[in-house]
Every structure is written in C-alpha cells, then in structure tokens.
Amino acid sequence: MSTAPNPAERAERARTFLKTHPGNADALRALGAALRGMGEDAAAEEAELDAIRASTRDPVLIEAAAALLDNDIPVAERILRARLKEKPTDVAAIRMMAEIAGRLGRYGDAETLLRRALALAPAFVAARANLATVLHRQNRSAEAIAELDRLLEGDPENAAHRNLKAAALGRIGGYEEAIALYESVLASHPAQPRVWMSYGHVLKTVGRQADSIAAYRKALEHAPGLGEVWWSLANLKTVRFADADIAAMQAALDGGGISDDDRFHLHFALGKALEDAKEDAKDAERSFGHYLKGNALRKAMLDYDAGEVSRLVRSAAALMSEVFFAERQGAGCPAPDPIFILGMPRAGSTLIEQILSSHPMIEGTQELPDIAAMARQLGGRKTRDADSAYPACLVDLSAHALAELGAEYLERTRIHRKTGRPVFIDKMPNNWAHTGFIHLILPNAKIIDARRHPLGCCFSNFKQHFARGQAFSYDLGDVGRYYRDYVTMMAVIDGALPGRVHRVFYEDMVRSTETEVRRLLDYVGVPFDPACLRFFENDRAVRTASSEQVRQPINREGMAQWQAFEPWLEPLKTELGPVLAAYPEVPPPASLLQ
C-alpha cells in the first residue's frame, strides 16, 4: 500500500522541479507548503512570497488585473473564479478576488478570502494591509489596529499603515494618538492633501477648531479642487467663506478635470457659503440650486430603497403590541448603563448628548453602529434582494437569548468607554428603527427621542452631506418619507410602551433650556448638575456635524433657516403629509399606517 510523500520528500521534489523550471508558481507554492510542514517557517515564507511574485507575472492574472484597473468587475471575477477552481491555493488570485468583494461592499466575503490568503502566506503584507482596511470598513477598529501593529513592527515608517491606524484610532476615541500619527506622517510626507484633511477632522473632533481650519487650508494649498476639504470647512458651521473662497470653489467647478465626488462636495459647500452670505431671495435661490445639484449627484451614486425602511416599520407595527412586550417582561439584560439618544439626524441629538455628558455620572461616546449591526445579523440576509427575518425573528427569541444579546451589546461597546462613569450614551440617531429591539434586550436602558420641526429637520438633512450612511437625505421626497416612517415607529412604541421613551422637542430645549434639562435629568435618574446648563464648556471630543455648534451657548439661529427656502420645499411637504400638520403632537399609529 502506497503512502503519500512526507513534507521532506515533497520539498525535495519541488526543488528538483524548480531547477529546470525556475520561477514556477505551482512548484514554489508546493515548496512553501512542504517547508511549513517541516517547521521551517522562514524558508517557507520566502517560497510563499516567491510564489506570489511569480503568480503576478502569470498572463491570466495580468488579464484579471487589467480588468480590475478598468473596473470591469464581471470580467475580472470570471477570470479569477476559473483560476481558483484550477489552482485553489493561488494566493495572488485569492487576494484579487477579495478586492472584487471589497469593491462590491461584500466586506465579510473579502475578509474570509484575505484570511485564507494569510493562512497560506502569513507574510503576505499586501493581504494583511487589505485585511486591516476591510476590518476598518466594518467598524471593527480594534481588530484593524491589531493587524496594522503587526505590519508596523516590520515597517514602522510606512505612511499608509500609520495613516490607516490613525483613522481607526479616531473611530474608537484614541484621538491624541491619532493626532500624533498624522503629524508624524505629515512631517515626512507634507504634500498629502487627504492626510491634511484627515488630520483636520480629528482636530475638529477634539475642539481645536483653529488648528483644524489651518489643516484644511493646508490641504487646499496642495489640492485647490479637493471638494471634500471645502465641504469640511463649510461643515464646521461656524466658518464664513470670503468672496475669494466662493470664487475659488466656483472656479474649481467651472474648470473641469475634477471627479464627481469633488463636484458634489463643492456644490454642498457653495450652497452653505451662499446661504450664509445671502442678502436677498436671489442668493437663497442660488444656494438652493447648489444644494439641489449636490444632492442629485450624491443620490446617483447610492443604491437607496426608501421602501425598505417603510417595510421595516410596517413589520414592527404589526408585531410590537402592548401584549407582545408584556409577554416578554423581565427578559433581557438588566444592566442600566446605556442611554440611547435616537431620532432623525440634525434634530438636536448632539446637543442632548453634550448636555448629558456634562454630568459627572454620564459618559458621552459617539454614534455607535452596534445595534444596527446586531439587527442585521439577526435578519440573516445574504443579498440585497433577500428578505430579512428581522424584526419577525424577535418572536422566537427566549428570555435567555435576549439577555445574551443585551450583554453582547455592552461588550461590543466597552471599547468606547474611557472613564469610570456608570452611565454612557449611544447617540446613533438611526437606532429609532430598533427601539423595540433595544427595549427587549436592555429593558432598563434609557431611550431619548430627539425631535425637531419636520421642515427644519428635513431641510437640514438635505443640505448636509454625511461622511457615510444617511442615504435617505439626498432627495426631498426620500427625507420626508424617512421622517414620516420615523414618527410612525415612535408612535407604535408609544402605544405599546407608554412613557418608555422620553421625547425632547428641539424647539422647547431652545426656548426653555433649564426646564427641559431638568426634565431630561429626572428621566435619566441623576440629580441636577449646573454643569449641564454650561454644556458649551465641555471639552469632550465630538465627531458629529454639530461639533462646533454645541461648543457655543444655545441660540435660536437654526430654528427658522428653512423658511428662506420654503418656495422649493413642496416635494418635502407633500411627502410629510399629516406629520407636518400634527407637529408637535405625536399622531396615533393608525393615522400613519393606512
């Protein structure tokens, strides 16, 4: 009976073949695998990397690379699938297939492929760098940093790795280390406008506004047409553009040679500049024209289905009755730690967060993605077209399962808690869609609904370009429908769980700040603290679009900004329908679910 050759015999056969066929990728892969089996890791690493280099010279992979360069995903995928069927351990091909998955937003698939590549060739630096990027894009910043630290051990001066690590640190509140990394990159590579921009972002987050503006201006010295930098300046909300700035932005738009990404950012920035400078109705019309163009360009880049949110709301309304919650009373994780501030973006949630985090018992974190991620996982959808099992699947979860999910949330968010304060804030606005889920898994958590006048809130979303997410905001009809769905969902929760959610109307907070702050603190269950009225002195890091606004005393400036644009808001009014007429009254579910 024959036996398979042992690793030493396989290594010898591969070496013999390579003498007559030097640079053969298959033989080099075989040699690497054999050497791994013999425990000769250093020699195995050399063979594995030689195999990858040999593969990149293969005409088949060169053809696939050319297709990727042209962004011809179907052709590249067809070539690579055929290659991997024939040679399943071709690490270069595996990495290229991971790149395709990443471009399509299938980050889980990309991660699986990259981990396979690294299992076959642990020293494959490019694959590890790709893995760090994929983890970062999945908001798994700590894991991304771990991979980047491995890379930086071998190449401590690598600017790309340091830059990505700084970005990942910014996601989990490591702002000072992120600033130091950006500064080290810029010291050796000063002509990097996007690094200057990222540096400006983190400076803004920690409240160093003057330094942030200087960093953005430095980026524009190197790239005057970089639209995202102009928008970053506009997004500070406190910067007033000079005539020369407006002329420079218009020249960048008129000059051509810029990307659609630059173009829509420039339109948003010009819309804000002209809105701030407006002296008559003509300026408002020009401002709105830029907002309209910027939104249209951005919307065309996104695959947003407004019906998906409406279907979720209808499913929740059919499920989440008073009886449904009563049957599950006592389930979930009893920890009282989280305060969820939810609602529409641009509705005053950052103001509420800043007020609460000024209290010595409450820690502000940021907009945490975990609740939505857990809901997606429960939904089990593999493709965009597939039906989600969420929220119907909540019916089948036992009390123990709900408690485990609550504990999982606390564990996932622990990395964002930097102080010993007993209570922390999760300020993800879009969690309104999961209010019932939050109650089931964390029945003692506090839930605060930040609400603002429909026209003021929706128009503020329309003129805001968000760094990520909020795809509903780039069309007046979409944003109106989203607001209507949100109010419907909250009405469902109010009907099933009366008094569970504390609602803060932005206009009331502006007009009667102390009264509303005292109501808010009573709901949270902490004693009144005068620091909460001087929230603008709080020097905590703030990452949202309102970061500079909440560092100033409260004012009424934003309450009526939409009124100058009312002549163009008819599509929004039509979509809002009864919600607009009912504000600030909360309409019953039946009036909105018909």
XYZ file of C-alpha atoms in Angstrom:
594
model
C 0.000 0.000 0.000
C 1.480 3.329 -1.094
C 1.769 6.259 1.254
C 1.801 9.960 0.433
C 5.256 11.532 0.432
C 6.239 13.234 3.653
C 6.997 17.006 3.759
C 10.731 16.499 3.264
C 10.120 14.397 0.139
C 7.638 16.974 -1.210
C 10.153 19.755 -0.631
C 12.861 17.814 -2.447
C 10.572 17.132 -5.425
C 9.629 20.828 -5.622
C 13.292 21.900 -5.516
C 14.201 19.400 -8.211
C 11.410 20.697 -10.456
C 12.453 24.328 -9.824
C 15.976 23.611 -11.060
C 14.592 23.127 -14.551
C 11.554 25.397 -14.173
C 12.756 28.373 -12.095
C 10.037 30.749 -11.003
C 7.217 28.215 -11.428
C 4.437 29.434 -9.127
C 2.899 25.990 -8.562
C 6.229 24.473 -7.546
C 7.013 27.412 -5.254
C 3.616 27.051 -3.563
C 4.246 23.347 -3.101
C 7.692 24.066 -1.671
C 6.262 26.616 0.770
C 3.599 24.189 1.983
C 6.150 21.420 2.438
C 8.540 23.653 4.362
C 5.666 24.749 6.641
C 5.029 21.097 7.337
C 8.686 20.691 8.292
C 8.544 23.671 10.669
C 10.987 25.690 8.554
C 8.875 28.852 8.666
C 11.486 31.339 7.445
C 12.283 29.287 4.345
C 8.569 28.645 3.810
C 7.873 32.386 3.938
C 10.475 33.042 1.256
C 8.984 30.356 -1.021
C 5.428 31.614 -0.455
C 6.346 35.175 -1.347
C 8.302 33.988 -4.402
C 5.169 32.097 -5.482
C 3.056 35.260 -5.155
C 5.554 37.260 -7.214
C 5.582 34.531 -9.844
C 1.771 34.499 -9.985
C 1.631 38.230 -10.658
C 3.624 37.622 -13.839
C 1.127 34.997 -14.990
C -0.710 36.161 -18.168
C -4.056 35.053 -16.678
C -3.641 37.216 -13.591
C -2.294 40.091 -15.671
C -5.534 39.942 -17.667
C -7.578 39.928 -14.456
C -5.558 42.871 -13.107
C -6.216 44.835 -16.309
C -9.941 44.184 -15.932
C -9.789 45.419 -12.324
C -7.929 48.519 -13.459
C -10.788 49.222 -15.875
C -13.272 48.399 -13.082
C -14.700 45.656 -15.258
C -15.759 43.530 -12.305
C -17.648 40.802 -14.231
C -14.661 40.015 -16.459
C -12.179 40.058 -13.570
C -14.429 37.831 -11.471
C -14.922 35.323 -14.300
C -11.155 35.052 -14.859
C -10.366 34.690 -11.169
C -13.089 32.138 -10.458
C -11.723 29.954 -13.245
C -8.187 30.364 -11.910
C -9.137 29.467 -8.346
C -11.107 26.445 -9.497
C -7.934 25.214 -11.181
C -5.455 26.461 -8.540
C -7.316 26.997 -5.230
C -4.144 27.941 -3.325
C -3.054 30.727 -5.691
C -2.696 33.426 -3.041
C -2.365 36.303 -5.506
C -5.636 35.283 -7.152
C -7.340 34.958 -3.754
C -6.295 38.494 -2.847
C -7.578 39.841 -6.173
C -10.903 38.105 -5.596
C -11.022 39.764 -2.162
C -10.503 43.107 -3.862
C -13.565 42.454 -6.015
C -15.625 41.598 -2.932
C -14.442 44.793 -1.261
C -15.374 46.941 -4.262
C -18.854 45.422 -4.191
C -19.196 46.167 -0.478
C -19.161 42.468 0.445
C -16.696 43.009 3.253
C -17.466 39.749 5.016
C -16.565 37.801 1.871
C -13.450 39.934 1.406
C -12.381 39.211 4.972
C -12.852 35.449 4.515
C -10.744 35.469 1.347
C -7.989 37.565 2.891
C -7.787 35.339 5.961
C -7.484 32.367 3.610
C -4.656 34.136 1.768
C -2.853 34.849 5.039
C -3.293 31.261 6.223
C -1.453 30.187 3.067
C 1.125 33.011 3.171
C 1.304 34.706 6.601
C 3.984 37.155 5.437
C 1.885 38.489 2.537
C 1.986 42.156 3.570
C -0.407 43.416 0.912
C -3.108 40.943 2.000
C -2.678 41.909 5.656
C -2.942 45.590 4.767
C -6.108 44.808 2.795
C -7.480 42.886 5.775
C -6.876 45.871 8.052
C -8.782 48.084 5.605
C -11.692 45.637 5.385
C -11.907 45.398 9.176
C -11.851 49.192 9.427
C -14.697 49.440 6.923
C -16.712 47.019 9.059
C -16.218 49.293 12.089
C -14.016 46.681 13.739
C -11.365 49.210 14.555
C -9.607 47.352 17.368
C -9.058 44.326 15.100
C -7.844 46.595 12.301
C -5.349 48.230 14.666
C -4.041 44.798 15.733
C -3.310 43.916 12.092
C -1.719 47.315 11.477
C 0.512 46.915 14.523
C 1.796 43.631 13.062
C 2.550 45.438 9.820
C 4.225 48.364 11.555
C 6.506 46.007 13.504
C 8.141 45.121 10.217
C 7.828 48.538 8.567
C 7.485 51.207 11.272
C 7.842 54.146 8.886
C 5.142 53.015 6.453
C 2.998 56.115 5.964
C -0.040 54.249 4.612
C -0.182 51.923 7.622
C 0.269 54.814 10.070
C -2.428 56.819 8.295
C -4.949 53.962 8.448
C -4.103 53.305 12.092
C -4.774 56.971 12.875
C -8.162 56.722 11.166
C -9.015 53.564 13.110
C -7.946 55.162 16.394
C -10.268 58.056 15.645
C -13.177 55.606 15.446
C -12.604 54.332 18.999
C -11.713 57.599 20.684
C -7.906 57.358 20.540
C -7.708 60.935 19.341
C -4.395 62.056 20.811
C -2.539 59.039 19.429
C -4.273 59.584 16.086
C -3.130 63.230 16.047
C 0.440 62.181 16.796
C 0.374 59.626 13.964
C -0.997 62.133 11.457
C 1.662 64.621 12.489
C 4.410 62.026 12.016
C 3.095 61.159 8.543
C 2.854 64.809 7.517
C 6.341 65.561 8.826
C 7.797 63.147 6.279
C 5.111 63.459 3.574
C 3.808 67.041 3.744
C 2.343 67.127 0.233
C -0.566 64.829 1.116
C -3.811 66.813 0.947
C -6.037 63.942 2.095
C -3.858 63.305 5.135
C -4.065 67.029 5.966
C -7.835 66.685 5.650
C -7.986 63.647 7.947
C -5.754 65.476 10.406
C -8.185 68.391 10.262
C -11.097 66.059 11.012
C -9.587 64.735 14.238
C -8.509 68.224 15.330
C -12.108 69.361 14.851
C -13.323 66.399 16.898
C -11.224 67.368 19.934
C -12.249 71.024 19.715
C -9.075 72.501 18.214
C -11.028 74.482 15.668
C -8.336 76.980 14.651
C -5.831 74.156 14.100
C -8.469 72.219 12.180
C -9.112 75.138 9.850
C -5.375 75.565 9.319
C -5.046 71.877 8.390
C -7.927 72.130 5.918
C -6.385 75.251 4.383
C -3.069 73.409 4.095
C -4.842 70.632 2.197
C -6.269 73.208 -0.230
C -2.791 74.605 -0.865
C -1.883 71.208 -2.286
C -5.247 70.450 -3.956
C -7.420 73.563 -4.532
C -10.137 71.496 -6.214
C -10.484 68.882 -3.479
C -14.190 69.288 -2.778
C -14.281 67.312 0.434
C -11.958 69.830 2.093
C -14.147 72.769 1.077
C -17.126 70.899 2.476
C -15.206 70.102 5.672
C -14.710 73.829 6.203
C -18.389 74.505 5.486
C -19.386 71.652 7.787
C -17.792 73.374 10.764
C -20.950 75.562 10.611
C -19.020 78.445 12.149
C -16.757 79.349 9.204
C -17.907 82.161 6.909
C -16.371 81.965 3.462
C -14.812 85.057 1.919
C -15.641 86.149 -1.627
C -12.260 84.733 -2.701
C -13.238 81.325 -1.302
C -16.536 81.341 -3.177
C -14.719 82.324 -6.356
C -12.170 79.524 -5.862
C -14.912 76.915 -5.393
C -16.801 78.150 -8.436
C -13.591 78.119 -10.483
C -12.965 74.504 -9.469
C -16.474 73.593 -10.634
C -16.139 75.501 -13.899
C -12.622 74.364 -14.689
C -13.406 70.687 -15.194
C -10.983 67.868 -14.519
C -12.496 67.075 -11.123
C -14.289 63.929 -10.016
C -17.999 63.641 -9.333
C -17.037 63.218 -5.674
C -15.269 66.610 -5.715
C -18.150 68.121 -7.640
C -20.928 67.210 -5.235
C -18.838 68.280 -2.239
C -18.226 71.653 -3.920
C -21.943 72.082 -4.549
C -22.743 71.401 -0.888
C -20.004 73.824 0.229
C -21.165 76.554 -2.165
C -24.743 76.040 -1.043
C -23.653 76.678 2.553
C -21.438 79.642 1.580
C -24.226 81.356 -0.350
C -26.786 80.558 2.349
C -24.586 82.273 4.948
C -23.947 85.236 2.642
C -27.499 85.662 1.375
C -28.784 89.202 1.251
C -31.931 88.614 -0.795
C -34.127 85.904 -2.276
C -31.795 85.568 -5.278
C -28.961 84.365 -3.035
C -31.299 81.829 -1.431
C -32.275 80.570 -4.894
C -28.613 80.204 -5.924
C -27.834 78.467 -2.632
C -30.706 76.025 -3.066
C -29.592 75.375 -6.651
C -26.224 74.178 -5.404
C -27.820 72.032 -2.712
C -30.091 70.514 -5.349
C -27.186 69.705 -7.703
C -25.024 68.292 -4.929
C -27.820 66.048 -3.689
C -28.654 64.827 -7.188
C -25.031 63.854 -7.832
C -24.729 62.079 -4.498
C -28.062 60.270 -4.840
C -26.990 58.905 -8.238
C -24.028 57.193 -6.550
C -26.158 55.363 -3.976
C -28.460 52.378 -4.074
C -31.163 53.507 -1.677
C -34.562 51.841 -1.367
C -36.969 54.025 0.627
C -39.440 51.160 0.650
C -37.077 49.021 2.723
C -37.411 51.358 5.716
C -41.192 51.567 5.300
C -41.447 47.768 5.192
C -39.425 47.509 8.400
C -41.755 49.970 10.107
C -44.872 48.123 8.942
C -43.415 44.809 10.154
C -42.592 46.303 13.551
C -46.048 47.877 13.835
C -47.698 44.519 13.147
C -45.534 42.805 15.776
C -44.862 45.202 18.627
C -48.108 45.431 20.527
C -48.592 46.011 24.234
C -49.266 42.273 24.615
C -46.033 41.388 22.767
C -43.922 43.368 25.211
C -45.937 42.287 28.258
C -45.251 38.630 27.410
C -41.515 39.376 27.498
C -41.437 41.465 30.635
C -38.421 40.602 32.770
C -36.407 39.321 29.806
C -33.203 40.918 28.535
C -30.042 42.101 30.228
C -30.889 44.164 33.342
C -27.863 46.495 33.098
C -28.942 50.161 33.269
C -25.738 51.505 31.695
C -26.797 52.780 28.256
C -28.656 55.932 27.320
C -29.814 55.767 23.706
C -30.380 59.116 22.013
C -32.173 58.463 18.753
C -34.388 60.122 16.165
C -33.644 61.960 12.956
C -30.141 63.261 12.284
C -29.935 67.059 12.634
C -32.681 67.070 15.273
C -30.635 68.193 18.274
C -29.286 64.823 19.388
C -25.714 66.137 19.695
C -26.970 68.977 21.878
C -28.735 66.499 24.176
C -25.609 64.333 24.267
C -23.436 67.330 25.145
C -25.811 68.363 27.940
C -25.933 64.858 29.427
C -22.206 64.196 29.083
C -21.538 67.375 31.086
C -22.960 65.485 34.083
C -20.289 63.771 36.223
C -22.169 60.455 36.142
C -22.645 60.235 32.365
C -20.065 59.473 29.680
C -20.554 60.563 26.086
C -19.135 58.213 23.473
C -20.239 58.622 19.834
C -22.665 57.261 17.258
C -22.186 53.545 17.787
C -23.069 51.138 14.951
C -23.659 48.068 17.099
C -27.445 47.934 17.458
C -27.972 48.142 13.691
C -25.210 45.571 13.115
C -26.823 43.150 15.569
C -30.214 43.635 13.914
C -28.680 42.911 10.508
C -27.100 39.752 11.879
C -30.441 38.599 13.272
C -32.035 39.345 9.894
C -29.677 36.913 8.200
C -29.843 38.482 4.746
C -27.123 37.260 2.392
C -28.010 39.514 -0.550
C -29.733 42.866 -1.001
C -32.726 41.216 -2.682
C -33.278 38.624 0.041
C -35.939 39.071 2.708
C -34.797 39.857 6.228
C -36.000 37.742 9.147
C -35.862 40.871 11.328
C -37.918 42.004 13.208
C -40.229 38.951 12.941
C -37.438 36.748 14.346
C -37.711 38.567 17.689
C -40.821 36.493 18.416
C -38.733 33.325 18.708
C -36.006 34.684 20.995
C -36.070 33.290 24.525
C -35.546 35.417 27.620
C -32.036 33.962 27.852
C -31.275 34.826 24.221
C -32.471 38.399 24.753
C -30.279 38.699 27.850
C -27.286 37.410 25.899
C -27.899 39.977 23.149
C -28.004 42.755 25.739
C -24.740 41.528 27.236
C -23.243 41.291 23.748
C -24.104 44.937 23.087
C -22.409 46.006 26.331
C -19.304 44.008 25.446
C -19.157 45.346 21.881
C -19.360 48.941 23.074
C -16.964 48.603 26.012
C -14.029 49.814 23.922
C -15.662 53.241 23.629
C -15.938 53.749 27.389
C -12.880 55.680 28.528
C -13.958 56.786 32.016
C -15.325 55.140 35.125
C -18.702 56.859 34.830
C -21.570 54.433 35.465
C -23.740 55.502 32.526
C -22.825 56.025 28.864
C -24.524 57.430 25.774
C -25.026 55.791 22.383
C -26.063 58.623 20.077
C -26.787 56.764 16.843
C -29.884 58.594 15.512
C -30.991 55.778 13.220
C -31.493 53.462 16.183
C -35.100 54.727 16.181
C -35.790 51.841 13.788
C -34.715 49.404 16.527
C -36.347 50.985 19.592
C -38.395 47.856 20.291
C -35.308 45.641 19.957
C -33.387 47.908 22.350
C -36.166 47.606 24.930
C -36.238 43.812 24.627
C -32.505 43.295 25.139
C -31.855 46.190 27.568
C -35.141 46.881 29.369
C -33.508 49.236 31.873
C -31.692 51.376 29.314
C -32.911 54.940 28.865
C -34.274 55.912 25.448
C -34.479 59.551 24.390
C -36.184 60.652 21.179
C -34.721 63.913 19.812
C -37.389 65.570 17.676
C -37.351 68.738 15.593
C -39.866 70.509 13.354
C -40.286 68.386 10.201
C -39.364 71.124 7.712
C -36.430 72.400 9.746
C -35.128 68.897 10.407
C -35.618 67.517 6.909
C -34.155 70.523 5.130
C -31.171 70.463 7.479
C -30.601 66.847 6.406
C -30.984 67.759 2.736
C -28.262 70.409 2.890
C -25.924 68.148 4.880
C -23.506 65.767 3.209
C -22.857 62.911 5.621
C -19.492 61.157 5.597
C -21.298 57.812 5.475
C -24.796 56.461 5.808
C -27.987 58.536 5.758
C -28.683 57.705 2.101
C -32.275 58.901 2.570
C -31.100 62.519 2.902
C -30.251 63.256 -0.746
C -33.786 63.697 -2.042
C -36.552 65.863 -0.595
C -39.142 63.136 -1.109
C -36.932 60.448 0.446
C -36.103 62.517 3.519
C -39.776 63.363 4.033
C -40.766 59.714 3.813
C -37.980 58.732 6.202
C -39.167 61.322 8.749
C -42.716 60.024 8.382
C -41.552 56.421 8.916
C -39.609 57.505 11.995
C -42.613 59.251 13.570
C -44.760 56.221 12.768
C -42.339 53.861 14.505
C -42.122 56.031 17.586
C -45.923 56.246 17.732
C -46.050 52.431 17.669
C -43.635 52.279 20.612
C -45.551 54.979 22.497
C -48.745 52.968 22.065
C -47.219 49.680 23.177
C -44.901 51.040 25.883
C -46.435 54.277 27.217
C -43.844 56.512 28.857
C -40.920 54.265 27.923
C -39.364 56.874 25.616
C -38.565 60.408 26.769
C -39.136 62.897 23.977
C -37.215 66.166 23.678
C -38.535 68.720 21.226
C -35.622 70.797 19.950
C -37.662 73.998 19.933
C -38.612 73.518 23.609
C -34.981 72.920 24.515
C -34.006 76.180 22.834
C -36.838 78.227 24.366
C -36.846 76.724 27.886
C -33.429 75.193 28.321
C -33.286 74.781 32.090
C -36.802 73.344 32.317
C -36.055 70.796 29.601
C -32.649 69.905 31.065
C -34.216 69.236 34.463
C -36.895 67.029 32.845
C -34.175 65.187 30.955
C -32.051 64.518 34.044
C -35.106 63.396 36.019
C -35.860 60.837 33.310
C -32.276 59.577 33.256
C -32.379 59.305 37.047
C -29.449 61.528 38.021
C -29.506 64.669 40.184
C -29.450 68.072 38.559
C -25.965 69.457 37.966
C -25.388 73.093 36.870
C -22.637 71.930 34.506
C -25.375 70.586 32.238
C -26.505 74.171 31.595
C -22.954 75.138 30.671
C -22.552 72.259 28.249
C -20.659 74.516 25.816
C -17.700 74.495 28.237
C -17.436 70.701 27.984
C -14.183 69.927 26.169
C -15.058 66.330 25.266
C -14.471 65.077 21.730
C -17.479 65.369 19.408
C -17.464 63.705 15.994
C -20.817 64.755 14.513
C -21.692 67.599 12.151
C -22.846 69.698 15.127
C -19.492 69.514 16.912
C -18.777 73.241 16.762
C -22.356 74.325 17.365
C -22.566 72.509 20.718
C -19.398 74.292 21.843
C -21.359 77.548 21.862
C -24.218 78.711 24.108
C -27.662 77.700 22.892
C -29.275 80.030 20.349
C -32.273 80.181 18.032
C -30.286 80.684 14.836
C -31.078 77.291 13.314
C -34.778 77.162 14.111
C -36.061 79.066 11.078
C -33.302 78.599 8.476
C -35.618 76.526 6.299
C -38.081 79.396 5.872
C -35.937 81.222 3.308
C -36.079 78.074 1.159
C -39.770 77.319 1.572
C -40.648 78.092 -2.090
C -38.679 74.991 -3.151
C -39.801 72.570 -0.410
C -43.137 71.461 -1.865
C -41.946 67.856 -2.581
C -40.945 67.588 1.081
C -44.263 68.969 2.345
C -46.192 66.567 0.127
C -44.312 63.533 1.450
C -44.560 64.609 5.080
C -48.331 64.911 4.807
C -50.117 64.541 8.180
C -46.841 64.501 10.132
C -46.263 68.135 9.229
C -49.748 69.176 10.281
C -49.529 67.239 13.559
C -46.226 68.618 14.897
C -45.520 68.766 17.829
C -48.403 66.421 18.619
C -47.478 62.757 18.116
C -50.147 61.248 15.830
C -51.577 57.826 16.684
C -50.177 54.894 14.697
C -53.373 54.327 12.750
C -53.239 57.748 11.112
C -49.896 56.957 9.515
C -50.126 53.242 8.786
C -53.074 53.407 6.392
